[in-house]
mmCIF file of C-alpha atoms in Angstrom:
data_model
loop_
_atom_site.group_PDB
_atom_site.id
_atom_site.type_symbol
_atom_site.label_atom_id
_atom_site.label_comp_id
_atom_site.label_asym_id
_atom_site.label_seq_id
_atom_site.Cartn_x
_atom_site.Cartn_y
_atom_site.Cartn_z
ATOM 1 C CA MET A 1 -17.913 -4.283 10.516
ATOM 2 C CA GLU A 2 -16.387 -7.602 9.188
ATOM 3 C CA SER A 3 -16.896 -10.632 11.389
ATOM 4 C CA ARG A 4 -14.389 -13.375 11.683
ATOM 5 C CA MET A 5 -16.811 -15.549 9.952
ATOM 6 C CA SER A 6 -16.829 -13.567 7.041
ATOM 7 C CA LEU A 7 -12.995 -13.154 6.963
ATOM 8 C CA GLY A 8 -12.588 -16.958 7.106
ATOM 9 C CA LEU A 9 -9.772 -16.525 9.160
ATOM 10 C CA ALA A 10 -9.900 -16.035 13.223
ATOM 11 C CA PRO A 11 -6.975 -13.199 14.249
ATOM 12 C CA LYS A 12 -4.263 -14.798 16.128
ATOM 13 C CA ARG A 13 -2.764 -12.641 19.039
ATOM 14 C CA ARG A 14 0.539 -14.348 18.740
ATOM 15 C CA PHE A 15 0.726 -13.190 14.940
ATOM 16 C CA SER A 16 -0.130 -9.557 16.240
ATOM 17 C CA GLN A 17 -2.908 -9.936 13.559
ATOM 18 C CA ASN A 18 -5.125 -7.075 12.841
ATOM 19 C CA PHE A 19 -6.650 -7.567 9.214
ATOM 20 C CA LEU A 20 -7.194 -4.850 6.645
ATOM 21 C CA THR A 21 -10.931 -5.144 6.092
ATOM 22 C CA ASP A 22 -11.757 -1.748 3.982
ATOM 23 C CA GLN A 23 -11.268 -2.373 0.479
ATOM 24 C CA ARG A 24 -10.807 1.307 -0.618
ATOM 25 C CA THR A 25 -8.183 1.872 1.872
ATOM 26 C CA ALA A 26 -6.325 -1.284 0.688
ATOM 27 C CA GLN A 27 -6.820 0.200 -3.083
ATOM 28 C CA LYS A 28 -5.269 3.587 -1.810
ATOM 29 C CA ILE A 29 -2.371 1.509 -0.137
ATOM 30 C CA ALA A 30 -1.706 -0.688 -2.975
ATOM 31 C CA ASP A 31 -1.768 2.613 -5.427
ATOM 32 C CA ALA A 32 0.388 4.278 -3.294
ATOM 33 C CA LEU A 33 3.444 1.892 -4.327
ATOM 34 C CA GLN A 34 3.117 3.237 -7.856
ATOM 35 C CA ILE A 35 3.683 -0.143 -9.412
ATOM 36 C CA ARG A 36 5.325 -0.117 -13.168
ATOM 37 C CA ASN A 37 5.227 -2.266 -15.770
ATOM 38 C CA GLY A 38 7.909 -5.170 -14.955
ATOM 39 C CA ASP A 39 7.921 -4.882 -11.083
ATOM 40 C CA HIS A 40 8.589 -7.417 -8.716
ATOM 41 C CA VAL A 41 6.469 -7.157 -5.255
ATOM 42 C CA LEU A 42 6.869 -8.643 -2.056
ATOM 43 C CA GLU A 43 4.200 -8.466 -0.022
ATOM 44 C CA ILE A 44 4.739 -8.852 4.052
ATOM 45 C CA GLY A 45 1.757 -10.638 5.718
ATOM 46 C CA PRO A 46 -1.008 -11.051 3.244
ATOM 47 C CA GLY A 47 -3.499 -11.959 5.820
ATOM 48 C CA THR A 48 -6.874 -12.247 4.325
ATOM 49 C CA GLY A 49 -5.837 -10.664 0.885
ATOM 50 C CA ALA A 50 -7.070 -7.441 1.160
ATOM 51 C CA LEU A 51 -4.035 -5.810 -0.265
ATOM 52 C CA THR A 52 -3.104 -9.162 -2.091
ATOM 53 C CA LYS A 53 -6.504 -8.759 -4.496
ATOM 54 C CA TRP A 54 -5.054 -5.290 -5.523
ATOM 55 C CA LEU A 55 -1.791 -6.352 -6.512
ATOM 56 C CA ALA A 56 -3.190 -8.870 -8.395
ATOM 57 C CA VAL A 57 -4.864 -6.284 -11.138
ATOM 58 C CA SER A 58 -1.426 -4.347 -11.251
ATOM 59 C CA ASN A 59 1.067 -4.345 -13.663
ATOM 60 C CA ALA A 60 3.622 -6.282 -11.555
ATOM 61 C CA ALA A 61 5.483 -8.829 -13.318
ATOM 62 C CA SER A 62 5.416 -11.624 -10.346
ATOM 63 C CA ILE A 63 4.052 -11.191 -6.605
ATOM 64 C CA VAL A 64 5.641 -12.734 -3.591
ATOM 65 C CA ALA A 65 3.653 -12.810 -0.429
ATOM 66 C CA VAL A 66 5.170 -14.012 2.339
ATOM 67 C CA ASP A 67 3.429 -14.875 5.932
ATOM 68 C CA LEU A 68 4.017 -17.233 9.216
ATOM 69 C CA ASP A 69 0.370 -18.127 9.210
ATOM 70 C CA GLU A 70 -0.305 -21.492 7.526
ATOM 71 C CA ARG A 71 -3.837 -20.440 7.059
ATOM 72 C CA ALA A 72 -3.299 -17.398 5.607
ATOM 73 C CA ILE A 73 -1.290 -18.779 2.899
ATOM 74 C CA ALA A 74 -3.766 -21.644 2.317
ATOM 75 C CA ARG A 75 -6.832 -19.002 1.978
ATOM 76 C CA VAL A 76 -5.512 -16.427 -0.421
ATOM 77 C CA SER A 77 -3.649 -18.862 -2.406
ATOM 78 C CA SER A 78 -6.811 -20.451 -3.132
ATOM 79 C CA GLU A 79 -8.828 -17.277 -4.057
ATOM 80 C CA PRO A 80 -10.577 -17.119 -7.635
ATOM 81 C CA TRP A 81 -8.398 -14.178 -8.428
ATOM 82 C CA VAL A 82 -4.880 -15.364 -7.710
ATOM 83 C CA ASP A 83 -2.800 -15.579 -10.919
ATOM 84 C CA HIS A 84 -0.919 -18.709 -10.003
ATOM 85 C CA LYS A 85 1.724 -17.974 -13.044
ATOM 86 C CA ARG A 86 2.779 -14.718 -11.364
ATOM 87 C CA MET A 87 1.770 -15.282 -7.975
ATOM 88 C CA VAL A 88 3.598 -17.166 -5.296
ATOM 89 C CA PHE A 89 2.537 -17.700 -1.702
ATOM 90 C CA LYS A 90 5.443 -18.612 0.930
ATOM 91 C CA LEU A 91 5.150 -19.644 4.292
ATOM 92 C CA GLN A 92 8.320 -17.755 5.810
ATOM 93 C CA ASP A 93 9.356 -15.170 8.473
ATOM 94 C CA VAL A 94 10.012 -12.551 6.315
ATOM 95 C CA LEU A 95 12.998 -11.411 8.629
ATOM 96 C CA GLN A 96 14.812 -14.463 6.751
ATOM 97 C CA VAL A 97 14.109 -13.225 3.256
ATOM 98 C CA ARG A 98 16.862 -11.703 1.044
ATOM 99 C CA LEU A 99 15.084 -9.882 -2.026
ATOM 100 C CA SER A 100 18.011 -10.470 -4.207
ATOM 101 C CA GLN A 101 17.458 -14.085 -3.705
ATOM 102 C CA VAL A 102 13.525 -13.885 -3.914
ATOM 103 C CA PHE A 103 13.697 -11.908 -7.677
ATOM 104 C CA PRO A 104 17.520 -12.803 -8.272
ATOM 105 C CA ASP A 105 17.387 -11.809 -11.983
ATOM 106 C CA VAL A 106 15.806 -8.140 -11.998
ATOM 107 C CA THR A 107 17.304 -5.146 -11.062
ATOM 108 C CA PRO A 108 16.749 -3.240 -7.679
ATOM 109 C CA SER A 109 14.795 -0.719 -9.383
ATOM 110 C CA GLN A 110 12.080 -3.360 -9.799
ATOM 111 C CA ARG A 111 12.102 -4.726 -6.718
ATOM 112 C CA CYS A 112 9.209 -3.155 -4.266
ATOM 113 C CA VAL A 113 7.709 -4.418 -0.539
ATOM 114 C CA ILE A 114 4.308 -3.485 0.435
ATOM 115 C CA GLY A 115 2.643 -4.611 3.839
ATOM 116 C CA ASN A 116 0.165 -4.215 6.601
ATOM 117 C CA ILE A 117 2.831 -5.565 8.712
ATOM 118 C CA PRO A 118 2.497 -6.820 12.314
ATOM 119 C CA TYR A 119 2.392 -3.986 14.314
ATOM 120 C CA ALA A 120 4.784 -6.073 17.453
ATOM 121 C CA ILE A 121 7.657 -6.530 15.130
ATOM 122 C CA THR A 122 7.376 -3.025 13.246
ATOM 123 C CA SER A 123 11.000 -1.830 14.286
ATOM 124 C CA ASP A 124 12.413 -5.444 13.345
ATOM 125 C CA ILE A 125 10.393 -5.188 9.698
ATOM 126 C CA LEU A 126 12.123 -1.455 9.092
ATOM 127 C CA PHE A 127 15.368 -2.126 9.723
ATOM 128 C CA TRP A 128 14.775 -5.052 7.791
ATOM 129 C CA LEU A 129 14.171 -2.848 4.819
ATOM 130 C CA PHE A 130 16.670 -0.328 5.493
ATOM 131 C CA ASP A 131 19.020 -2.987 5.745
ATOM 132 C CA GLN A 132 18.317 -4.002 2.041
ATOM 133 C CA ARG A 133 17.807 -0.690 0.484
ATOM 134 C CA ALA A 134 20.243 -0.855 -2.332
ATOM 135 C CA ASP A 135 18.319 -4.099 -3.253
ATOM 136 C CA MET A 136 14.970 -2.310 -3.846
ATOM 137 C CA ARG A 137 13.566 0.888 -5.299
ATOM 138 C CA THR A 138 10.545 1.539 -3.338
ATOM 139 C CA SER A 139 8.284 0.454 -0.108
ATOM 140 C CA VAL A 140 4.897 1.203 1.117
ATOM 141 C CA ILE A 141 4.204 0.409 4.741
ATOM 142 C CA MET A 142 1.521 0.791 7.069
ATOM 143 C CA MET A 143 2.483 0.977 10.650
ATOM 144 C CA GLN A 144 1.201 2.688 13.916
ATOM 145 C CA ARG A 145 0.997 6.134 13.215
ATOM 146 C CA GLU A 146 3.441 7.176 16.255
ATOM 147 C CA VAL A 147 5.692 5.206 14.633
ATOM 148 C CA ALA A 148 5.206 6.774 11.154
ATOM 149 C CA ARG A 149 5.520 10.247 12.578
ATOM 150 C CA ARG A 150 8.828 9.057 14.037
ATOM 151 C CA CYS A 151 9.865 7.942 10.473
ATOM 152 C CA VAL A 152 9.616 11.408 9.286
ATOM 153 C CA ALA A 153 10.260 13.218 12.249
ATOM 154 C CA GLN A 154 12.632 16.438 12.140
ATOM 155 C CA PRO A 155 15.129 17.707 14.356
ATOM 156 C CA GLY A 156 14.038 19.197 17.753
ATOM 157 C CA THR A 157 10.795 17.539 17.588
ATOM 158 C CA LYS A 158 10.055 15.199 20.518
ATOM 159 C CA GLU A 159 9.666 12.309 17.807
ATOM 160 C CA TYR A 160 12.952 12.671 16.098
ATOM 161 C CA GLY A 161 15.145 9.669 17.309
ATOM 162 C CA ILE A 162 16.926 6.645 15.621
ATOM 163 C CA LEU A 163 14.293 5.252 13.486
ATOM 164 C CA SER A 164 14.065 9.316 11.967
ATOM 165 C CA ILE A 165 17.725 9.252 11.343
ATOM 166 C CA ALA A 166 17.868 5.554 9.948
ATOM 167 C CA SER A 167 14.879 6.020 7.553
ATOM 168 C CA TRP A 168 16.325 9.329 6.468
ATOM 169 C CA TYR A 169 20.007 7.549 5.562
ATOM 170 C CA ALA A 170 18.135 4.767 3.799
ATOM 171 C CA SER A 171 15.336 6.597 1.804
ATOM 172 C CA THR A 172 13.397 9.845 1.144
ATOM 173 C CA PRO A 173 10.294 8.685 3.683
ATOM 174 C CA LYS A 174 6.703 10.479 3.029
ATOM 175 C CA LEU A 175 3.546 10.036 5.723
ATOM 176 C CA LEU A 176 0.933 9.254 2.830
ATOM 177 C CA PHE A 177 -2.229 9.433 5.126
ATOM 178 C CA GLN A 178 -3.585 7.962 8.232
ATOM 179 C CA VAL A 179 -6.227 4.940 8.632
ATOM 180 C CA GLN A 180 -8.211 4.732 11.437
ATOM 181 C CA PRO A 181 -8.929 1.795 13.515
ATOM 182 C CA GLY A 182 -12.339 0.687 12.345
ATOM 183 C CA SER A 183 -10.640 -0.550 9.061
ATOM 184 C CA PHE A 184 -9.532 -3.744 10.817
ATOM 185 C CA PHE A 185 -10.648 -6.403 12.584
ATOM 186 C CA PRO A 186 -10.013 -6.801 15.428
ATOM 187 C CA ARG A 187 -10.210 -3.417 15.831
ATOM 188 C CA PRO A 188 -6.862 -2.175 17.077
ATOM 189 C CA ASP A 189 -6.465 0.641 19.818
ATOM 190 C CA VAL A 190 -4.213 2.823 18.026
ATOM 191 C CA THR A 191 -4.350 4.848 14.600
ATOM 192 C CA SER A 192 -2.595 3.710 11.525
ATOM 193 C CA ALA A 193 -0.528 5.190 9.241
ATOM 194 C CA VAL A 194 0.658 4.771 5.708
ATOM 195 C CA VAL A 195 4.592 5.734 4.805
ATOM 196 C CA ARG A 196 6.495 5.221 1.408
ATOM 197 C CA PHE A 197 9.881 4.747 1.196
ATOM 198 C CA GLU A 198 12.057 6.011 -1.946
ATOM 199 C CA PHE A 199 15.446 4.042 -1.303
ATOM 200 C CA ARG A 200 18.388 6.046 -2.169
ATOM 201 C CA ASP A 201 20.727 5.355 -4.955
ATOM 202 C CA HIS A 202 23.620 6.113 -2.836
ATOM 203 C CA SER A 203 24.500 6.820 0.591
ATOM 204 C CA PRO A 204 23.714 10.713 1.630
ATOM 205 C CA LEU A 205 27.200 10.483 3.914
ATOM 206 C CA ASP A 206 30.702 9.285 3.484
ATOM 207 C CA ILE A 207 30.041 6.568 6.601
ATOM 208 C CA GLU A 208 28.505 3.277 6.213
ATOM 209 C CA PHE A 209 25.093 2.549 7.359
ATOM 210 C CA GLU A 210 26.166 0.149 10.166
ATOM 211 C CA PRO A 211 28.929 2.539 12.115
ATOM 212 C CA PHE A 212 26.967 5.534 11.999
ATOM 213 C CA MET A 213 23.896 3.542 13.432
ATOM 214 C CA ALA A 214 25.986 2.611 16.333
ATOM 215 C CA PHE A 215 26.963 6.048 17.084
ATOM 216 C CA VAL A 216 23.118 7.123 16.589
ATOM 217 C CA ARG A 217 21.836 4.855 19.031
ATOM 218 C CA ALA A 218 24.546 5.942 21.342
ATOM 219 C CA ALA A 219 23.879 9.692 21.321
ATOM 220 C CA PHE A 220 20.308 8.642 21.856
ATOM 221 C CA SER A 221 20.805 6.546 24.694
ATOM 222 C CA GLN A 222 20.170 8.909 26.974
ATOM 223 C CA ARG A 223 18.352 11.928 24.821
ATOM 224 C CA ARG A 224 18.228 14.169 27.786
ATOM 225 C CA LYS A 225 21.694 14.005 28.260
ATOM 226 C CA VAL A 226 24.638 15.926 26.679
ATOM 227 C CA LEU A 227 26.317 14.009 24.134
ATOM 228 C CA SER A 228 29.870 13.919 25.851
ATOM 229 C CA ASN A 229 27.596 11.851 28.423
ATOM 230 C CA ALA A 230 25.588 10.075 26.209
ATOM 231 C CA LEU A 231 28.787 8.785 23.972
ATOM 232 C CA ALA A 232 30.582 7.860 27.152
ATOM 233 C CA SER A 233 29.809 3.672 26.249
ATOM 234 C CA TRP A 234 30.532 4.149 22.698
ATOM 235 C CA TRP A 235 33.891 6.279 22.859
ATOM 236 C CA SER A 236 36.832 3.957 23.919
ATOM 237 C CA GLY A 237 39.022 6.738 24.836
ATOM 238 C CA THR A 238 39.142 9.095 28.123
ATOM 239 C CA ALA A 239 35.832 11.512 29.333
ATOM 240 C CA ALA A 240 37.795 14.697 28.634
ATOM 241 C CA GLU A 241 37.980 13.844 24.754
ATOM 242 C CA LEU A 242 34.245 13.945 24.790
ATOM 243 C CA ARG A 243 34.405 17.317 26.490
ATOM 244 C CA THR A 244 35.408 19.505 23.307
ATOM 245 C CA THR A 245 33.961 20.602 19.935
ATOM 246 C CA VAL A 246 33.381 17.985 17.130
ATOM 247 C CA ALA A 247 32.607 19.121 13.644
ATOM 248 C CA GLY A 248 31.515 22.606 14.806
ATOM 249 C CA VAL A 249 29.427 20.933 17.510
ATOM 250 C CA ASP A 250 30.397 21.332 21.528
ATOM 251 C CA LEU A 251 29.377 18.142 22.827
ATOM 252 C CA SER A 252 29.780 19.338 26.016
ATOM 253 C CA THR A 253 26.529 21.235 25.584
ATOM 254 C CA ALA A 254 24.418 19.906 22.586
ATOM 255 C CA ARG A 255 21.919 17.141 22.591
ATOM 256 C CA ALA A 256 21.548 14.615 19.850
ATOM 257 C CA GLU A 257 17.445 15.326 19.464
ATOM 258 C CA GLN A 258 18.630 19.023 18.461
ATOM 259 C CA LEU A 259 21.248 17.933 15.322
ATOM 260 C CA THR A 260 20.393 16.983 11.604
ATOM 261 C CA PRO A 261 21.543 13.583 10.467
ATOM 262 C CA GLN A 262 24.607 15.653 8.301
ATOM 263 C CA GLN A 263 25.691 16.919 11.740
ATOM 264 C CA LEU A 264 25.655 13.852 13.778
ATOM 265 C CA GLY A 265 27.584 12.152 10.318
ATOM 266 C CA ALA A 266 30.143 14.885 10.323
ATOM 267 C CA MET A 267 30.330 14.059 14.115
ATOM 268 C CA CYS A 268 30.596 10.320 13.836
ATOM 269 C CA ARG A 269 33.166 10.372 11.027
ATOM 270 C CA GLU A 270 35.567 12.968 12.930
ATOM 271 C CA LEU A 271 35.346 10.907 16.025
ATOM 272 C CA LEU A 272 35.857 7.725 14.150
ATOM 273 C CA ALA A 273 38.974 9.279 12.727
ATOM 274 C CA ARG A 274 40.282 10.226 16.279
ATOM 275 C CA LYS A 275 39.546 6.685 17.161
ATOM 276 C CA GLY A 276 41.752 5.417 14.130
ATOM 277 C CA ALA A 277 44.077 7.916 15.285
ATOM 278 C CA ASP A 278 44.748 6.686 18.672
ATOM 279 C CA GLN A 279 44.663 2.944 17.900
ATOM 280 C CA ALA A 280 47.392 3.698 14.975
#
């Protein structure tokens, strides 16, 4: 097992750091990004450089690694395998990064994101990715296994929810493999998993992401309640108007967890149209 001395960097709790130490796993994650000639890669949180080392020997035209820990930036950027002509290390909050600004002169199909992300901000980072879905081709992210399962969950399962639908809207997500706690230092309490997101070229629904997700959040806010009750805080009309059939779904009996993203999209579109008609 790796020690903090052999890593050369002591994990800090405030950064939610669990450093990947298994090199075979690191290579497997890097390979999963399927880097092409001319690709430009953003790495979230290089840490001790386990993933960065494999990115360095890839076909990537450029690699930008972003971390909030200045010790990590200093350590990894000084490694002998770093090619400073095509590798840049930035002390920055990744949630403030825009891919179109980091790689301004390339097409979205040439941009990729990879990372063993801090588990404390997994949801924030995933929605940061989804918000920039039009600016990249693919992303490979290691996260808690339970969150990974939610990303790929199907209707009717206990994992299915807001994250499942957001992942589907933005991409074609695939859970690739699991990573055991012993692959990290310090050892986390949970098993991890790696998910690849292949981002869509166009929206799968004729409704924008933000209004659709506002509807989805309301629908799942009380997942055991029927939709006529769950949507009450989102709907601007009367309660009676929700006790009806919308897009072929009876809101007085159906629950969000039973419905596909397409069904929820059709419902959202029809209800928004009714809202607009009422306000006209």
